[in-house]
PDB file of C-alpha atoms in Angstrom:
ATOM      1  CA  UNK A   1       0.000   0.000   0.000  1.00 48.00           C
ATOM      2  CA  UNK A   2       1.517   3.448  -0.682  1.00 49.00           C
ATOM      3  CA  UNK A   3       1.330   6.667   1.473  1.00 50.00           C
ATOM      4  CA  UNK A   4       0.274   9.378  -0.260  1.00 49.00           C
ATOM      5  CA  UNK A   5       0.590  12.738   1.146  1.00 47.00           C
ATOM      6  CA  UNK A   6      -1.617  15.456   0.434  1.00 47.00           C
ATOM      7  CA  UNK A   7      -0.603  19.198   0.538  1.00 41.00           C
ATOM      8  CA  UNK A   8      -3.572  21.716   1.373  1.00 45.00           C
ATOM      9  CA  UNK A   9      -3.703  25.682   1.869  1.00 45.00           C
ATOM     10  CA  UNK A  10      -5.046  26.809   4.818  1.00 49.00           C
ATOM     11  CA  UNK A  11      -5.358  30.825   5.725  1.00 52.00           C
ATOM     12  CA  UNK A  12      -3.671  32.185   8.821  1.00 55.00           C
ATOM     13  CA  UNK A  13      -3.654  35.857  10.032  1.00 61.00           C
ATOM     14  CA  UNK A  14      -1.012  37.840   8.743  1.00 70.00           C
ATOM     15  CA  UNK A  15       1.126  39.077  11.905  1.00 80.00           C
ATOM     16  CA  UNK A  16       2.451  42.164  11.137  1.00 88.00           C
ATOM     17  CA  UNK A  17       4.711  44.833  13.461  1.00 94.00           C
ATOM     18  CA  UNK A  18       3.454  46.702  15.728  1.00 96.00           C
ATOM     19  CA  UNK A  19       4.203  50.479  16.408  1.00 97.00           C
ATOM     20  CA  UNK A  20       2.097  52.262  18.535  1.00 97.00           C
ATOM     21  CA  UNK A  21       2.546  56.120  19.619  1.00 97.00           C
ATOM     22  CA  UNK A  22       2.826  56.628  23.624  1.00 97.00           C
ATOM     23  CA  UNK A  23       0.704  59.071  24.855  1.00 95.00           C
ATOM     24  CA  UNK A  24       2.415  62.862  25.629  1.00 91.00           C
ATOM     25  CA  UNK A  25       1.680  66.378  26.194  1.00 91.00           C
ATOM     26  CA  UNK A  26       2.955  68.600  23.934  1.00 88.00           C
ATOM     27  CA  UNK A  27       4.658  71.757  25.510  1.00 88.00           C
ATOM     28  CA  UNK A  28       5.708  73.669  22.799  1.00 84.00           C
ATOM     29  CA  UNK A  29       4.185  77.055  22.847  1.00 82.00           C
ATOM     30  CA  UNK A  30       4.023  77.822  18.745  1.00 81.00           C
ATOM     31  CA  UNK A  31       3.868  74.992  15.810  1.00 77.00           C
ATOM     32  CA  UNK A  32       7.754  74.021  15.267  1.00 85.00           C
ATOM     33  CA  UNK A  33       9.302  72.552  12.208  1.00 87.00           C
ATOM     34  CA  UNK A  34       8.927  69.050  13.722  1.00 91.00           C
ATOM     35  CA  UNK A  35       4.776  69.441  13.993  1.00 93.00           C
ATOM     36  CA  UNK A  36       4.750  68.936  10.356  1.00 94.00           C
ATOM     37  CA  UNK A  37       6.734  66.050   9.851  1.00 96.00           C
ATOM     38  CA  UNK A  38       4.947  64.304  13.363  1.00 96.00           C
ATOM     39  CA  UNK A  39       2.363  64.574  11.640  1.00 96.00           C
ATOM     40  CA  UNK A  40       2.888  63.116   8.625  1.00 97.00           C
ATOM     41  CA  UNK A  41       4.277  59.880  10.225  1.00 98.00           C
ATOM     42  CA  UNK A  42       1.177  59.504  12.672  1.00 97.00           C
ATOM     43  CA  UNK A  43      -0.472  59.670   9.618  1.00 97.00           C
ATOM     44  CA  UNK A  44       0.892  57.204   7.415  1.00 97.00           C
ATOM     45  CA  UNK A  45       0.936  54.833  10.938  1.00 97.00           C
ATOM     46  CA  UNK A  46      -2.797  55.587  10.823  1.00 96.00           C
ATOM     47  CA  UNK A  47      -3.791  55.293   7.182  1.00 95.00           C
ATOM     48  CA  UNK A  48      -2.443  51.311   7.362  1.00 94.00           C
ATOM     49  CA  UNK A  49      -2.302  51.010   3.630  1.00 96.00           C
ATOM     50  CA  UNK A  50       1.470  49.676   3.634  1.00 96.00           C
ATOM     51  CA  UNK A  51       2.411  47.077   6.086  1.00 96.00           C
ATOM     52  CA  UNK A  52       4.067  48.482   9.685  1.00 97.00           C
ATOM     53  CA  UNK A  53       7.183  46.811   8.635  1.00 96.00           C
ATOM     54  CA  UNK A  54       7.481  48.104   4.991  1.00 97.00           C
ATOM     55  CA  UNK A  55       6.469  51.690   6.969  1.00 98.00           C
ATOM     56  CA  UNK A  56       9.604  50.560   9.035  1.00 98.00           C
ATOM     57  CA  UNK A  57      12.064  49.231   6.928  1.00 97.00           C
ATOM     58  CA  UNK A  58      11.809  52.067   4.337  1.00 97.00           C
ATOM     59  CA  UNK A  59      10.547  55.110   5.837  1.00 98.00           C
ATOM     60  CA  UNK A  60      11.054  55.365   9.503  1.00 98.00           C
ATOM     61  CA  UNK A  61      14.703  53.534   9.707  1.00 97.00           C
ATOM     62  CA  UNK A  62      15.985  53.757   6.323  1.00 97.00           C
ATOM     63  CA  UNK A  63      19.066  55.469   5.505  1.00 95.00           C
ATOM     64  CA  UNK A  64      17.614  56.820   2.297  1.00 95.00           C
ATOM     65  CA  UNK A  65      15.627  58.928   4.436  1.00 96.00           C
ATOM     66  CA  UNK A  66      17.765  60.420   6.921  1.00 94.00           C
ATOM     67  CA  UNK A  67      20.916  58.449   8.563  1.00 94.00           C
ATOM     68  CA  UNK A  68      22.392  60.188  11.549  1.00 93.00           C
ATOM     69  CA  UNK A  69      25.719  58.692  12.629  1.00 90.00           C
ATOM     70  CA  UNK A  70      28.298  59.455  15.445  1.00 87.00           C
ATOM     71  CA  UNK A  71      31.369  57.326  15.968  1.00 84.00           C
ATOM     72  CA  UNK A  72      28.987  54.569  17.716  1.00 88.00           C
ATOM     73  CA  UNK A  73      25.236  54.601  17.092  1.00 92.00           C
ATOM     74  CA  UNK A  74      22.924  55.217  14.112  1.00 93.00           C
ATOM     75  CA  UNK A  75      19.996  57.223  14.185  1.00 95.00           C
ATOM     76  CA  UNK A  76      16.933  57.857  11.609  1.00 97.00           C
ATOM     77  CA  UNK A  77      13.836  59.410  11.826  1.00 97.00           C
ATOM     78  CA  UNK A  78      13.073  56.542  14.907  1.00 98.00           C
ATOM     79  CA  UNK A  79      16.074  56.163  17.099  1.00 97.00           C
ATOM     80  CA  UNK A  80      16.387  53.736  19.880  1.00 97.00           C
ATOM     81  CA  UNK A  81      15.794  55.427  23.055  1.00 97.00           C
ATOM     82  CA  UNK A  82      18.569  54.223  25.188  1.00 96.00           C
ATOM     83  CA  UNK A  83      20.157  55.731  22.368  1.00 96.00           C
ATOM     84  CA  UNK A  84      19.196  59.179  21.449  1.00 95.00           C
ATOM     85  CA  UNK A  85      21.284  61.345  23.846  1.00 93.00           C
ATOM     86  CA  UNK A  86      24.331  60.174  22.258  1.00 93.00           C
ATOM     87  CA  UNK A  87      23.465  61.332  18.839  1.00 93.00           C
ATOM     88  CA  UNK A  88      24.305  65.000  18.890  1.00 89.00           C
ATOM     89  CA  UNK A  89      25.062  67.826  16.355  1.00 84.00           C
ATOM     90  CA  UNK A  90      28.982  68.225  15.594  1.00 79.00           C
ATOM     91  CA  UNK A  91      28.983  72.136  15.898  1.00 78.00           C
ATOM     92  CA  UNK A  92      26.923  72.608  19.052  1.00 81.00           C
ATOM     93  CA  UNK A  93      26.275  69.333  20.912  1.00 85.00           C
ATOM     94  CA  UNK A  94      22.366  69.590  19.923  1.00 88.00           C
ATOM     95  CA  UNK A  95      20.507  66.773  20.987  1.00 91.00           C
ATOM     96  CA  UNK A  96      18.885  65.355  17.737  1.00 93.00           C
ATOM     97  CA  UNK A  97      16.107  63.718  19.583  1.00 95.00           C
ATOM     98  CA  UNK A  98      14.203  65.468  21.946  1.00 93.00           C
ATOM     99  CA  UNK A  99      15.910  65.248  25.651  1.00 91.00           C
ATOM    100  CA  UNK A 100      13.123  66.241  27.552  1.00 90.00           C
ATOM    101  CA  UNK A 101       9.568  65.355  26.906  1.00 92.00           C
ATOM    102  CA  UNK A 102      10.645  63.054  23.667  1.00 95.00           C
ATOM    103  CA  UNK A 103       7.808  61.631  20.806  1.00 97.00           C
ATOM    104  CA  UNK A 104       8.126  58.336  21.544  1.00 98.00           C
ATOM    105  CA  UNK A 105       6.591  55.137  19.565  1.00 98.00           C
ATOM    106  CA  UNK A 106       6.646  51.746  20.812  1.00 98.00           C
ATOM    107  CA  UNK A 107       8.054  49.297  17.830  1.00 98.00           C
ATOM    108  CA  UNK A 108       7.231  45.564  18.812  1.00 97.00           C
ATOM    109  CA  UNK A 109       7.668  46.649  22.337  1.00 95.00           C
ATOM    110  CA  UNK A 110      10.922  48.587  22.116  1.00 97.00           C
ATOM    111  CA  UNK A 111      10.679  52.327  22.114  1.00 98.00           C
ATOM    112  CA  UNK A 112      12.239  54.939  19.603  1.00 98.00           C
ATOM    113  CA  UNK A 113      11.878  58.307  19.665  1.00 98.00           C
ATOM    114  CA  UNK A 114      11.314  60.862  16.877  1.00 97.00           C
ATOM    115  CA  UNK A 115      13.774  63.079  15.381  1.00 95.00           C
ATOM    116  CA  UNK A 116      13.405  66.827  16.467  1.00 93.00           C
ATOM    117  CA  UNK A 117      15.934  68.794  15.632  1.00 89.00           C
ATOM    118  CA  UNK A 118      15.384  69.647  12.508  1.00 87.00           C
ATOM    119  CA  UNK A 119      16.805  72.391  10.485  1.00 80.00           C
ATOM    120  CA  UNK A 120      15.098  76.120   9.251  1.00 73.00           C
ATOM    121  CA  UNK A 121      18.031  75.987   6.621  1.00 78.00           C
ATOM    122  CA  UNK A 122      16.637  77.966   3.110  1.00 80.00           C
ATOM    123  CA  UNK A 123      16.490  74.608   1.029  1.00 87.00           C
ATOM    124  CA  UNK A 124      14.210  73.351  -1.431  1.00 91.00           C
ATOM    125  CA  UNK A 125      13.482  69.674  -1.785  1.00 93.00           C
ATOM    126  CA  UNK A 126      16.120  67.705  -3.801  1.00 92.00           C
ATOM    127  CA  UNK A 127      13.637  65.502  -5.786  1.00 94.00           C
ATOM    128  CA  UNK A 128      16.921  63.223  -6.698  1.00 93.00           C
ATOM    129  CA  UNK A 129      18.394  62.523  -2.840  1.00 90.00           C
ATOM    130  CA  UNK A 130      16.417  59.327  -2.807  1.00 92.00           C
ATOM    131  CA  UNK A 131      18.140  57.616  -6.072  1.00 92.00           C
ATOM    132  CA  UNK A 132      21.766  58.873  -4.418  1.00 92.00           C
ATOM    133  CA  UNK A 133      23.924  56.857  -1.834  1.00 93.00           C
ATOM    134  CA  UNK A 134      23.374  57.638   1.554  1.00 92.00           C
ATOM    135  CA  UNK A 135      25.099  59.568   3.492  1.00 89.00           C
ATOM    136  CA  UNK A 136      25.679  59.685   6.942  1.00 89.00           C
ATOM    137  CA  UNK A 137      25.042  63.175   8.711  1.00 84.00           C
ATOM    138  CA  UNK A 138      25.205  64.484  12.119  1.00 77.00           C
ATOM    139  CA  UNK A 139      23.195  67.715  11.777  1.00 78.00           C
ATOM    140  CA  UNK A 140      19.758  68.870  11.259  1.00 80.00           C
ATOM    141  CA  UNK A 141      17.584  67.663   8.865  1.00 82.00           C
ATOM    142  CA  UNK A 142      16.272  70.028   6.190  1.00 90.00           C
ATOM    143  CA  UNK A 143      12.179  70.000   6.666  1.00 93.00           C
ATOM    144  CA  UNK A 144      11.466  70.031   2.984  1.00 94.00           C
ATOM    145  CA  UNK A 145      14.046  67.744   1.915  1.00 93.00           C
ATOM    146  CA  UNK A 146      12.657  65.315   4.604  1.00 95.00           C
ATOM    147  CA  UNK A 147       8.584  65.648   3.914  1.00 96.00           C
ATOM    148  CA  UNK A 148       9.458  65.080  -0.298  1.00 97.00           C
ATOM    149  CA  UNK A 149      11.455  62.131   0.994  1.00 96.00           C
ATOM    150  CA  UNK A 150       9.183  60.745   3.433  1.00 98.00           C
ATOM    151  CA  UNK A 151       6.137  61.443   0.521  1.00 98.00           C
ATOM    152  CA  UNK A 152       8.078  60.087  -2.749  1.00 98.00           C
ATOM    153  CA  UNK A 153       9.096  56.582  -0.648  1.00 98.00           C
ATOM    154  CA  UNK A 154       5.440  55.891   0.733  1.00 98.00           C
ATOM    155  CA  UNK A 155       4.045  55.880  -2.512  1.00 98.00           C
ATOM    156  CA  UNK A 156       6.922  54.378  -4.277  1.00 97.00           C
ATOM    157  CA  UNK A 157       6.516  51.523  -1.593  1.00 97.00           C
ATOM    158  CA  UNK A 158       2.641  51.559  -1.744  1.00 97.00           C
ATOM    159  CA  UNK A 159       2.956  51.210  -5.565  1.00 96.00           C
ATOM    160  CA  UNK A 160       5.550  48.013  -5.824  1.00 96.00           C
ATOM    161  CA  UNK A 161       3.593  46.759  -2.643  1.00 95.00           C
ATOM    162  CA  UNK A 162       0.212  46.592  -4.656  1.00 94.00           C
ATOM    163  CA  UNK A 163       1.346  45.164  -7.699  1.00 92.00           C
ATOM    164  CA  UNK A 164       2.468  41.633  -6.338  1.00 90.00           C
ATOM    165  CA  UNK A 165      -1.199  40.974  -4.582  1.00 82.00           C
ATOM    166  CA  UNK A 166      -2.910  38.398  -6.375  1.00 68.00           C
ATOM    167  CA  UNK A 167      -5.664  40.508  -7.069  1.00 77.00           C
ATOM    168  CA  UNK A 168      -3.650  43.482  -8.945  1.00 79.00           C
ATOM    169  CA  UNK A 169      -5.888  46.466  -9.213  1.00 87.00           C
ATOM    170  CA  UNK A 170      -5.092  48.191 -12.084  1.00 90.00           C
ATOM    171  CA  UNK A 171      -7.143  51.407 -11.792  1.00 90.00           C
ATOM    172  CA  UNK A 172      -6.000  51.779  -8.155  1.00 93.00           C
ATOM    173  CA  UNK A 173      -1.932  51.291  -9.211  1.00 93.00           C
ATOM    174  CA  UNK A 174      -2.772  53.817 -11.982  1.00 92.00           C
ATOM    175  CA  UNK A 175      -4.771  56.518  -9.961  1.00 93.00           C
ATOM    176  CA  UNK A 176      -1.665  56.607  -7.611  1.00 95.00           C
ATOM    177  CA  UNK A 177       0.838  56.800  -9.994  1.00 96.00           C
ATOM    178  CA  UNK A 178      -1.388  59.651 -11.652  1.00 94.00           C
ATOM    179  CA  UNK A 179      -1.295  61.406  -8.584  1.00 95.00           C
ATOM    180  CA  UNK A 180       2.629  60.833  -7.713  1.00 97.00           C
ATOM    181  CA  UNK A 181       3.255  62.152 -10.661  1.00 97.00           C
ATOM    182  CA  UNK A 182       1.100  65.600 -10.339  1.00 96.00           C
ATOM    183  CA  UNK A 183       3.073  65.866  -7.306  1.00 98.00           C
ATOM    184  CA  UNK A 184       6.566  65.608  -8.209  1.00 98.00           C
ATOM    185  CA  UNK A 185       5.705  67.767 -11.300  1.00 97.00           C
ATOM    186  CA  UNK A 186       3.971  70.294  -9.005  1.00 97.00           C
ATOM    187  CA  UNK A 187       7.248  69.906  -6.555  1.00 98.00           C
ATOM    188  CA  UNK A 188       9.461  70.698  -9.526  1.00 97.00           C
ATOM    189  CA  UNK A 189       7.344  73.759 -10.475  1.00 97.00           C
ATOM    190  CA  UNK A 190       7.709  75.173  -6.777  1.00 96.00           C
ATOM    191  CA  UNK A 191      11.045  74.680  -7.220  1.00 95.00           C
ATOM    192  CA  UNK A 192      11.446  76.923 -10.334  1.00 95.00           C
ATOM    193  CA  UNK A 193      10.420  79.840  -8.513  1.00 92.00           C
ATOM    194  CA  UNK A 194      12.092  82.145  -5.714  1.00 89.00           C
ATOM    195  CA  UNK A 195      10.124  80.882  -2.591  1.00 92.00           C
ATOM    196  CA  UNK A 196      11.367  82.333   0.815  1.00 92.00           C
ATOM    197  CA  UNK A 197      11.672  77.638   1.971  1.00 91.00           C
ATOM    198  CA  UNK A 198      12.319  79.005   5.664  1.00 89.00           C
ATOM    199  CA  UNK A 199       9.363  77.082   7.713  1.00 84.00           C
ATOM    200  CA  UNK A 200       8.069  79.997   8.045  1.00 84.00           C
ATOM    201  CA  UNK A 201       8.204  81.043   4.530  1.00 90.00           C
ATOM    202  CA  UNK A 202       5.501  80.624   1.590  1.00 93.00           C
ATOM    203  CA  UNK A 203       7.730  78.197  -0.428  1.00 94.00           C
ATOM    204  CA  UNK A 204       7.568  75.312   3.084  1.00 94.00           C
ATOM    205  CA  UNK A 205       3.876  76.620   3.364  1.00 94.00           C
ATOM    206  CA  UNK A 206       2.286  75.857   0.167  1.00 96.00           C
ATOM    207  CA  UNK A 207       4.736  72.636   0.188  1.00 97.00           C
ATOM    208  CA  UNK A 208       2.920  71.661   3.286  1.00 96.00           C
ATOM    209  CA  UNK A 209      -0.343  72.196   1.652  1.00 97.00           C
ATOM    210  CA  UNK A 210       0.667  70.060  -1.650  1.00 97.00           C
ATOM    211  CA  UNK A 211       0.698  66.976   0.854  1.00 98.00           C
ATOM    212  CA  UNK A 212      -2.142  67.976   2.742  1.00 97.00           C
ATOM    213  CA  UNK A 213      -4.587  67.937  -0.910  1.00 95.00           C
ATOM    214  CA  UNK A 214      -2.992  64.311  -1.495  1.00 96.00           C
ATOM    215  CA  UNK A 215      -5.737  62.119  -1.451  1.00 94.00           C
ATOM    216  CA  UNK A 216      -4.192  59.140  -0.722  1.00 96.00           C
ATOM    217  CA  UNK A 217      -2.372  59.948   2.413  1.00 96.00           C
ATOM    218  CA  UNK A 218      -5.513  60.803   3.621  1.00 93.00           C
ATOM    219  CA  UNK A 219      -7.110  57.362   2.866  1.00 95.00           C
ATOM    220  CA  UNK A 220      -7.420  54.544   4.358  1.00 94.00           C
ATOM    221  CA  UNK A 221      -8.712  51.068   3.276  1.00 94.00           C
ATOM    222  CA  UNK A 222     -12.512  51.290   1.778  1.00 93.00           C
ATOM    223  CA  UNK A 223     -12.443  54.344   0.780  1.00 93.00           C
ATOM    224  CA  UNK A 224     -13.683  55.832  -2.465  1.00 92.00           C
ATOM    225  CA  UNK A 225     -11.077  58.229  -4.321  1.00 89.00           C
ATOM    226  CA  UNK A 226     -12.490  60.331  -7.284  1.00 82.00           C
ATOM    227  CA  UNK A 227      -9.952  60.824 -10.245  1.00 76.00           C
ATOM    228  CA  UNK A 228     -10.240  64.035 -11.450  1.00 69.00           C
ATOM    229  CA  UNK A 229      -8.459  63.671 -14.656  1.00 68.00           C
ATOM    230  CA  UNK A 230     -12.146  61.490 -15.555  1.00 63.00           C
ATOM    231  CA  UNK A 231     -14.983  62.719 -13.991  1.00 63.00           C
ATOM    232  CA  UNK A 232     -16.564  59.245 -14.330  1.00 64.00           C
ATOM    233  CA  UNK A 233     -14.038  57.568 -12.662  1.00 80.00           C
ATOM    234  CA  UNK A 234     -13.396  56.695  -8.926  1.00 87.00           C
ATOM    235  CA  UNK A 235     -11.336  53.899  -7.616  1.00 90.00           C
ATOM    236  CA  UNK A 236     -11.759  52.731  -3.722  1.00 92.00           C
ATOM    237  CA  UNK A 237      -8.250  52.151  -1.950  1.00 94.00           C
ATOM    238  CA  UNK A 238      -7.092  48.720  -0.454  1.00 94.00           C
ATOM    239  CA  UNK A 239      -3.906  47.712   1.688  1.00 93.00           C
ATOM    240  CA  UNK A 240      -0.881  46.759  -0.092  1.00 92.00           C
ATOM    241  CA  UNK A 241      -0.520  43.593   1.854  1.00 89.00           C
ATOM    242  CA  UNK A 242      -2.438  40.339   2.993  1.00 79.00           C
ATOM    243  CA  UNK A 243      -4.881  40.530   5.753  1.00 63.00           C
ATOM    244  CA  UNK A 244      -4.336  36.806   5.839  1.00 51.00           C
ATOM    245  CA  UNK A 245      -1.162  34.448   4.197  1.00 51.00           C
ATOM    246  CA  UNK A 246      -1.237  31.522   2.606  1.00 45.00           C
ATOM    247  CA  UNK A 247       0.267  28.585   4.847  1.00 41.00           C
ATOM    248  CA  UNK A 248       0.501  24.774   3.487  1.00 39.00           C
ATOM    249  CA  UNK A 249      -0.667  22.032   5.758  1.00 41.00           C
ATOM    250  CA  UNK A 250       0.422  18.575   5.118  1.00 38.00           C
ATOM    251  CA  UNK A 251      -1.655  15.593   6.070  1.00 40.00           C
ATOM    252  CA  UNK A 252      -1.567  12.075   5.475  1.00 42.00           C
ATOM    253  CA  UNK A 253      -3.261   9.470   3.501  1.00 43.00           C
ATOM    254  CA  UNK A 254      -3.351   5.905   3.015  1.00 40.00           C
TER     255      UNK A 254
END
């Protein structure tokens, strides 16, 4: 008699990471450059439409992003806590994450804190930093720079993410490539004119309200996006990963 094994698929729950924001009271008096890009990483942790460790691996500790460096330890925009106070600027021993009353995240149970100390420096976003090598810095980041960065890799991820699910949506890929590309173009054209890019200047303004009219940041799964390029047209976002994965069972017959 011959054994004859049998191979079925059975559905588990995906398990993905887990990063969590701890509670805090803000103290600052007056928005600060750091508001702005807080918020935009509590809001691609809250829009779940890329897995938490794709949001990890390639946004929040990814050297393409920001890499800060001392003789010792590497920080990002999340930095280990027991960490932080040894990551300092060159000139003027500036703590790079906040010292006192810190943005902390919980990531699978360890804790990182947020990078504050970020620069006011005149610069416009450099559209091409992300296709450069790294390089490691110990200084402020430049706000712009950092919020094209942090926008260009969520959709470039979100984008490669969706097109290996089984079920490729075609319209949705399309409607966010549509609307990547309006962005970098209207990037570019921001760039071609002479914007005061201080934070408190209109060039970081009407940056900041370019990613605030980006509809798919604001989305989350379920809900319905209009294209405007076709008024008859509307595409309803989904998650870039599996809720559940594909595991194969084994069994045994005779």
């Amino acid at each position: 008699m011959t054994n004859i094994h049998v191979c079925t698929t059975q559905e588990s729950q995906y398990v993905d990471m887990e990063i969590c924001k701890q509670p805090r009271t803000e103290v600052a008096k007056k928005a600060t450059t750091r508001m702005v890009v807080e918020s935009l990483v509590d809001q691609l942790i809250a829009n779940n439409l890329i897995s938490n460790e794709r949001l990890f691996d390639q946004i929040l500790y990814n050297k393409d992003i920001i890499w800060i460096q001392n003789e010792r330890f590497n920080g990002h925009l999340f930095a280990k806590a027991n960490i932080t106070d040894q990551l300092k600027t060159k000139t003027n021993d500036f703590m790079m994450y906040m010292p006192t009353n810190p943005i902390v995240y919980e990531v699978n149970g360890e804790q990182y804190h947020l990078i504050t100390r970020i620069d006011s420096t005149r610069a416009k976003p450099n559209l091409e930093r992300l296709s450069q090598v790294p390089k490691a810095i110990l200084s402020a980041a430049r706000v712009n720079d950092l919020l094209c960065s942090i926008v260009m890799r969520f959709y470039e991820v979100y984008v490669e993410d969706l097109s290996q699910v089984a079920h490729k949506n075609k319209q949705l890929i399309n409607f966010v490539e549509q609307e990547y590309h309006q962005f970098l173009k209207a990037v570019k054209e921001l760039n071609d004119y002479h914007l005061n890019w201080h934070p408190r200047g209109n060039g970081h303004q009407l940056l900041v309200e370019l990613i605030d009219n980006l509809q798919l940041l604001k989305s989350r799964p379920g809900k319905v996006l209009m294209d405007f390029s076709n008024s008859h047209s509307c595409v309803v976002v989904e998650r870039s990963f599996p809720i559940f994965k594909q595991a194969q069972k084994t069994k045994q017959a005779l």
